[in-house]
PDB file of C-alpha atoms in Angstrom:
ATOM      1  CA  UNK A 208      11.314 -19.168  34.586  1.00  0.00           C
ATOM      2  CA  UNK A 209      13.974 -19.967  32.644  1.00  0.00           C
ATOM      3  CA  UNK A 210      17.206 -17.855  30.832  1.00  0.00           C
ATOM      4  CA  UNK A 211      17.222 -18.825  27.355  1.00  0.00           C
ATOM      5  CA  UNK A 212      20.370 -18.696  25.397  1.00  0.00           C
ATOM      6  CA  UNK A 213      20.752 -15.982  23.211  1.00  0.00           C
ATOM      7  CA  UNK A 214      22.487 -16.684  19.669  1.00  0.00           C
ATOM      8  CA  UNK A 215      25.473 -14.685  18.842  1.00  0.00           C
ATOM      9  CA  UNK A 216      26.592 -13.164  15.308  1.00  0.00           C
ATOM     10  CA  UNK A 217      27.596 -14.818  13.268  1.00  0.00           C
ATOM     11  CA  UNK A 218      25.047 -17.669  14.059  1.00  0.00           C
ATOM     12  CA  UNK A 219      23.308 -18.713  11.036  1.00  0.00           C
ATOM     13  CA  UNK A 220      19.928 -19.231  12.832  1.00  0.00           C
ATOM     14  CA  UNK A 221      19.899 -15.296  13.526  1.00  0.00           C
ATOM     15  CA  UNK A 222      19.384 -15.035   9.505  1.00  0.00           C
ATOM     16  CA  UNK A 223      16.003 -17.063   9.829  1.00  0.00           C
ATOM     17  CA  UNK A 224      12.839 -15.217   8.935  1.00  0.00           C
ATOM     18  CA  UNK A 225      10.510 -15.351  11.749  1.00  0.00           C
ATOM     19  CA  UNK A 226       7.070 -17.053  10.840  1.00  0.00           C
ATOM     20  CA  UNK A 227       3.687 -15.495  12.307  1.00  0.00           C
ATOM     21  CA  UNK A 228       2.301 -16.558  15.694  1.00  0.00           C
ATOM     22  CA  UNK A 229      -0.569 -18.583  14.868  1.00  0.00           C
ATOM     23  CA  UNK A 230      -1.947 -18.978  18.307  1.00  0.00           C
ATOM     24  CA  UNK A 231      -1.432 -16.980  21.539  1.00  0.00           C
ATOM     25  CA  UNK A 232      -1.435 -19.419  24.345  1.00  0.00           C
ATOM     26  CA  UNK A 233       0.115 -20.591  27.788  1.00  0.00           C
ATOM     27  CA  UNK A 234       3.344 -21.746  25.845  1.00  0.00           C
ATOM     28  CA  UNK A 235       4.051 -18.598  24.141  1.00  0.00           C
ATOM     29  CA  UNK A 236       3.037 -17.034  27.278  1.00  0.00           C
ATOM     30  CA  UNK A 237       5.645 -18.824  28.936  1.00  0.00           C
ATOM     31  CA  UNK A 238       8.029 -17.952  26.136  1.00  0.00           C
ATOM     32  CA  UNK A 239       7.332 -14.383  26.709  1.00  0.00           C
ATOM     33  CA  UNK A 240       8.182 -14.566  30.250  1.00  0.00           C
ATOM     34  CA  UNK A 241      11.563 -16.373  29.778  1.00  0.00           C
ATOM     35  CA  UNK A 242      12.237 -13.812  27.219  1.00  0.00           C
ATOM     36  CA  UNK A 243      11.703 -11.069  29.445  1.00  0.00           C
ATOM     37  CA  UNK A 244      13.947 -12.954  32.142  1.00  0.00           C
ATOM     38  CA  UNK A 245      16.585 -13.450  29.790  1.00  0.00           C
ATOM     39  CA  UNK A 246      16.604  -9.629  28.211  1.00  0.00           C
ATOM     40  CA  UNK A 247      16.633  -8.212  31.903  1.00  0.00           C
ATOM     41  CA  UNK A 248      19.646 -10.678  32.879  1.00  0.00           C
ATOM     42  CA  UNK A 249      21.641  -9.914  29.860  1.00  0.00           C
ATOM     43  CA  UNK A 250      20.909  -6.674  30.315  1.00  0.00           C
ATOM     44  CA  UNK A 251      19.333  -5.398  27.472  1.00  0.00           C
ATOM     45  CA  UNK A 252      16.422  -3.230  26.473  1.00  0.00           C
ATOM     46  CA  UNK A 253      14.512  -5.408  23.822  1.00  0.00           C
ATOM     47  CA  UNK A 254      14.976  -9.343  22.566  1.00  0.00           C
ATOM     48  CA  UNK A 255      13.802 -11.094  19.595  1.00  0.00           C
ATOM     49  CA  UNK A 256      12.412 -14.463  19.631  1.00  0.00           C
ATOM     50  CA  UNK A 257      14.808 -15.207  16.766  1.00  0.00           C
ATOM     51  CA  UNK A 258      17.860 -14.473  19.002  1.00  0.00           C
ATOM     52  CA  UNK A 259      16.639 -17.223  21.284  1.00  0.00           C
ATOM     53  CA  UNK A 260      16.309 -19.894  18.284  1.00  0.00           C
ATOM     54  CA  UNK A 261      12.519 -19.221  18.206  1.00  0.00           C
ATOM     55  CA  UNK A 262      11.431 -18.167  14.944  1.00  0.00           C
ATOM     56  CA  UNK A 263       8.187 -16.846  15.706  1.00  0.00           C
ATOM     57  CA  UNK A 264       7.253 -13.273  15.215  1.00  0.00           C
ATOM     58  CA  UNK A 265       7.535 -12.134  18.607  1.00  0.00           C
ATOM     59  CA  UNK A 266       9.600  -9.283  20.583  1.00  0.00           C
ATOM     60  CA  UNK A 267       9.795  -7.985  24.254  1.00  0.00           C
ATOM     61  CA  UNK A 268      11.022  -4.709  25.192  1.00  0.00           C
ATOM     62  CA  UNK A 269      11.394  -2.643  28.194  1.00  0.00           C
ATOM     63  CA  UNK A 270      13.044   0.981  28.115  1.00  0.00           C
ATOM     64  CA  UNK A 271      12.253   2.390  31.458  1.00  0.00           C
ATOM     65  CA  UNK A 272      14.630   2.996  34.128  1.00  0.00           C
ATOM     66  CA  UNK A 273      13.035   0.510  36.556  1.00  0.00           C
ATOM     67  CA  UNK A 274      13.196  -2.177  34.244  1.00  0.00           C
ATOM     68  CA  UNK A 275       9.413  -2.708  35.308  1.00  0.00           C
ATOM     69  CA  UNK A 276       7.366  -1.752  32.258  1.00  0.00           C
ATOM     70  CA  UNK A 277       7.800  -4.821  29.855  1.00  0.00           C
ATOM     71  CA  UNK A 278       6.134  -4.871  26.519  1.00  0.00           C
ATOM     72  CA  UNK A 279       5.161  -7.522  24.426  1.00  0.00           C
ATOM     73  CA  UNK A 280       4.609  -7.434  20.561  1.00  0.00           C
ATOM     74  CA  UNK A 281       3.273 -10.260  18.705  1.00  0.00           C
ATOM     75  CA  UNK A 282       2.987 -10.332  14.988  1.00  0.00           C
ATOM     76  CA  UNK A 283       4.183  -6.744  15.075  1.00  0.00           C
ATOM     77  CA  UNK A 284       4.045  -4.475  11.705  1.00  0.00           C
ATOM     78  CA  UNK A 285       5.291  -0.977  11.662  1.00  0.00           C
ATOM     79  CA  UNK A 286       2.204   1.017   9.842  1.00  0.00           C
ATOM     80  CA  UNK A 287       4.079   4.329  10.258  1.00  0.00           C
ATOM     81  CA  UNK A 288       7.596   5.823  10.677  1.00  0.00           C
ATOM     82  CA  UNK A 289       8.646   9.426  10.844  1.00  0.00           C
ATOM     83  CA  UNK A 290      11.698  11.591  12.073  1.00  0.00           C
ATOM     84  CA  UNK A 291      14.677   9.634  10.949  1.00  0.00           C
ATOM     85  CA  UNK A 292      17.987  10.610  12.606  1.00  0.00           C
ATOM     86  CA  UNK A 293      20.997   8.781  13.905  1.00  0.00           C
ATOM     87  CA  UNK A 294      21.028   6.796  17.164  1.00  0.00           C
ATOM     88  CA  UNK A 295      23.480   4.553  18.889  1.00  0.00           C
ATOM     89  CA  UNK A 296      22.520   0.709  18.904  1.00  0.00           C
ATOM     90  CA  UNK A 297      24.117  -2.178  20.414  1.00  0.00           C
ATOM     91  CA  UNK A 298      23.005  -5.703  20.267  1.00  0.00           C
ATOM     92  CA  UNK A 299      22.665  -8.628  22.741  1.00  0.00           C
ATOM     93  CA  UNK A 300      23.638 -11.122  19.631  1.00  0.00           C
ATOM     94  CA  UNK A 301      26.653  -8.704  18.784  1.00  0.00           C
ATOM     95  CA  UNK A 302      28.108  -8.122  22.006  1.00  0.00           C
ATOM     96  CA  UNK A 303      30.340  -5.324  22.881  1.00  0.00           C
ATOM     97  CA  UNK A 304      29.541  -3.427  19.567  1.00  0.00           C
ATOM     98  CA  UNK A 305      27.722  -0.107  19.535  1.00  0.00           C
ATOM     99  CA  UNK A 306      27.399   2.311  16.011  1.00  0.00           C
ATOM    100  CA  UNK A 307      25.407   4.787  15.016  1.00  0.00           C
ATOM    101  CA  UNK A 308      22.619   4.152  12.640  1.00  0.00           C
ATOM    102  CA  UNK A 309      19.565   5.992  11.082  1.00  0.00           C
ATOM    103  CA  UNK A 310      16.324   5.152  12.596  1.00  0.00           C
ATOM    104  CA  UNK A 311      13.063   6.704  12.424  1.00  0.00           C
ATOM    105  CA  UNK A 312      12.537   8.534  16.127  1.00  0.00           C
ATOM    106  CA  UNK A 313       8.920   7.908  15.673  1.00  0.00           C
ATOM    107  CA  UNK A 314       6.973   4.545  15.096  1.00  0.00           C
ATOM    108  CA  UNK A 315       3.363   3.664  15.127  1.00  0.00           C
ATOM    109  CA  UNK A 316       3.401  -0.245  15.601  1.00  0.00           C
ATOM    110  CA  UNK A 317       0.529  -2.703  15.474  1.00  0.00           C
ATOM    111  CA  UNK A 318       0.831  -6.051  17.148  1.00  0.00           C
ATOM    112  CA  UNK A 319      -0.959  -8.408  19.517  1.00  0.00           C
ATOM    113  CA  UNK A 320      -0.502  -8.397  23.293  1.00  0.00           C
ATOM    114  CA  UNK A 321       0.119 -11.221  25.854  1.00  0.00           C
ATOM    115  CA  UNK A 322      -3.448 -12.067  25.455  1.00  0.00           C
ATOM    116  CA  UNK A 323      -3.927 -11.799  21.543  1.00  0.00           C
ATOM    117  CA  UNK A 324      -5.811  -8.377  21.655  1.00  0.00           C
ATOM    118  CA  UNK A 325      -4.634  -6.397  18.969  1.00  0.00           C
ATOM    119  CA  UNK A 326      -3.447  -2.819  19.813  1.00  0.00           C
ATOM    120  CA  UNK A 327      -1.641   0.329  18.047  1.00  0.00           C
ATOM    121  CA  UNK A 328       0.937   2.340  19.881  1.00  0.00           C
ATOM    122  CA  UNK A 329       3.007   5.177  19.013  1.00  0.00           C
ATOM    123  CA  UNK A 330       6.565   4.698  20.107  1.00  0.00           C
ATOM    124  CA  UNK A 331       9.349   7.392  20.344  1.00  0.00           C
ATOM    125  CA  UNK A 332      13.056   7.846  20.840  1.00  0.00           C
ATOM    126  CA  UNK A 333      14.698   4.843  22.223  1.00  0.00           C
ATOM    127  CA  UNK A 334      11.529   2.721  22.170  1.00  0.00           C
ATOM    128  CA  UNK A 335      11.177   3.433  18.535  1.00  0.00           C
ATOM    129  CA  UNK A 336      14.467   2.324  17.651  1.00  0.00           C
ATOM    130  CA  UNK A 337      14.226  -1.175  19.785  1.00  0.00           C
ATOM    131  CA  UNK A 338      11.097  -1.860  17.979  1.00  0.00           C
ATOM    132  CA  UNK A 339      12.581  -1.354  14.661  1.00  0.00           C
ATOM    133  CA  UNK A 340      16.002  -3.024  16.003  1.00  0.00           C
ATOM    134  CA  UNK A 341      13.865  -6.233  17.011  1.00  0.00           C
ATOM    135  CA  UNK A 342      11.743  -6.279  13.862  1.00  0.00           C
ATOM    136  CA  UNK A 343      14.934  -6.363  11.869  1.00  0.00           C
ATOM    137  CA  UNK A 344      15.622  -9.416  13.802  1.00  0.00           C
ATOM    138  CA  UNK A 345      12.369 -11.067  13.131  1.00  0.00           C
ATOM    139  CA  UNK A 346      13.531 -10.628   9.398  1.00  0.00           C
ATOM    140  CA  UNK A 347      16.776 -12.172   9.899  1.00  0.00           C
ATOM    141  CA  UNK A 348      18.453  -9.073   9.789  1.00  0.00           C
ATOM    142  CA  UNK A 349      21.055  -7.722  12.300  1.00  0.00           C
ATOM    143  CA  UNK A 350      22.554  -4.135  12.966  1.00  0.00           C
ATOM    144  CA  UNK A 351      25.890  -4.976  11.386  1.00  0.00           C
ATOM    145  CA  UNK A 352      24.010  -5.389   8.209  1.00  0.00           C
ATOM    146  CA  UNK A 353      23.950  -1.530   8.065  1.00  0.00           C
ATOM    147  CA  UNK A 354      27.731  -0.991   8.450  1.00  0.00           C
ATOM    148  CA  UNK A 355      30.354  -1.298   5.991  1.00  0.00           C
ATOM    149  CA  UNK A 356      31.334  -4.595   4.862  1.00  0.00           C
ATOM    150  CA  UNK A 357      35.057  -3.818   6.577  1.00  0.00           C
ATOM    151  CA  UNK A 358      33.455  -3.116   9.870  1.00  0.00           C
ATOM    152  CA  UNK A 359      31.111  -6.173   9.538  1.00  0.00           C
ATOM    153  CA  UNK A 360      34.150  -8.438   8.778  1.00  0.00           C
ATOM    154  CA  UNK A 361      36.310  -6.975  11.616  1.00  0.00           C
ATOM    155  CA  UNK A 362      33.448  -7.692  14.033  1.00  0.00           C
ATOM    156  CA  UNK A 363      32.688 -11.161  12.754  1.00  0.00           C
ATOM    157  CA  UNK A 364      36.327 -12.126  13.062  1.00  0.00           C
ATOM    158  CA  UNK A 365      36.549 -10.582  16.693  1.00  0.00           C
ATOM    159  CA  UNK A 366      33.515 -12.592  17.772  1.00  0.00           C
ATOM    160  CA  UNK A 367      34.494 -15.673  16.235  1.00  0.00           C
ATOM    161  CA  UNK A 368      37.853 -15.587  17.945  1.00  0.00           C
ATOM    162  CA  UNK A 369      36.059 -14.944  21.298  1.00  0.00           C
ATOM    163  CA  UNK A 370      33.667 -17.707  20.883  1.00  0.00           C
ATOM    164  CA  UNK A 371      36.462 -20.295  19.876  1.00  0.00           C
ATOM    165  CA  UNK A 372      38.871 -19.016  22.981  1.00  0.00           C
ATOM    166  CA  UNK A 373      35.346 -19.573  25.447  1.00  0.00           C
ATOM    167  CA  UNK A 374      35.229 -23.328  23.935  1.00  0.00           C
ATOM    168  CA  UNK A 375      39.147 -23.826  24.622  1.00  0.00           C
ATOM    169  CA  UNK A 376      38.387 -22.232  28.128  1.00  0.00           C
ATOM    170  CA  UNK A 377      35.561 -24.655  28.731  1.00  0.00           C
ATOM    171  CA  UNK A 378      37.505 -27.602  27.721  1.00  0.00           C
ATOM    172  CA  UNK A 379      40.266 -27.028  29.692  1.00  0.00           C
ATOM    173  CA  UNK A 380      38.462 -26.641  32.910  1.00  0.00           C
ATOM    174  CA  UNK A 381      36.111 -29.831  32.531  1.00  0.00           C
ATOM    175  CA  UNK A 382      37.155 -32.787  34.583  1.00  0.00           C
ATOM    176  CA  UNK A 383      38.630 -35.567  32.548  1.00  0.00           C
ATOM    177  CA  UNK A 384      36.674 -38.983  32.386  1.00  0.00           C
ATOM    178  CA  UNK A 385      38.149 -41.923  33.907  1.00  0.00           C
TER     179      UNK A 385
END
């Protein structure tokens, strides 16, 4: 398996609306496995294909304590939401930031599994929030979009500064060409 690069805010590719998956095949299952490895290594509890620069409607999640219950949702759609309340969220594409957002604590989702079979699942609490969060990614939306302009600007400026510093550090550690 391969660890994929997770795009970070404010990368404009995170704003791309994902297209429906047309075919569930070996290539898609390999992408699923790579996304799961990437999510676990990050470490995270959910990852949308958009975050790894694949613009298909696919997300993976695992909210289990042992990280041994991977879930796959291909072409997910939420068909029911209930019990909206606040929950703290973070994002692998917005590293180091957490905010309380209003989300449904119960959702019924319909999707395809890794074999292309349709299923419905009722998700509660953290899994419900993860599904909504990752589905936002598939629509080109980030959790920072729910924040005030001031907070979003501060986060963007800090992450841009961090990215510039990482580039400068990498350029200083490279061996000069002869």
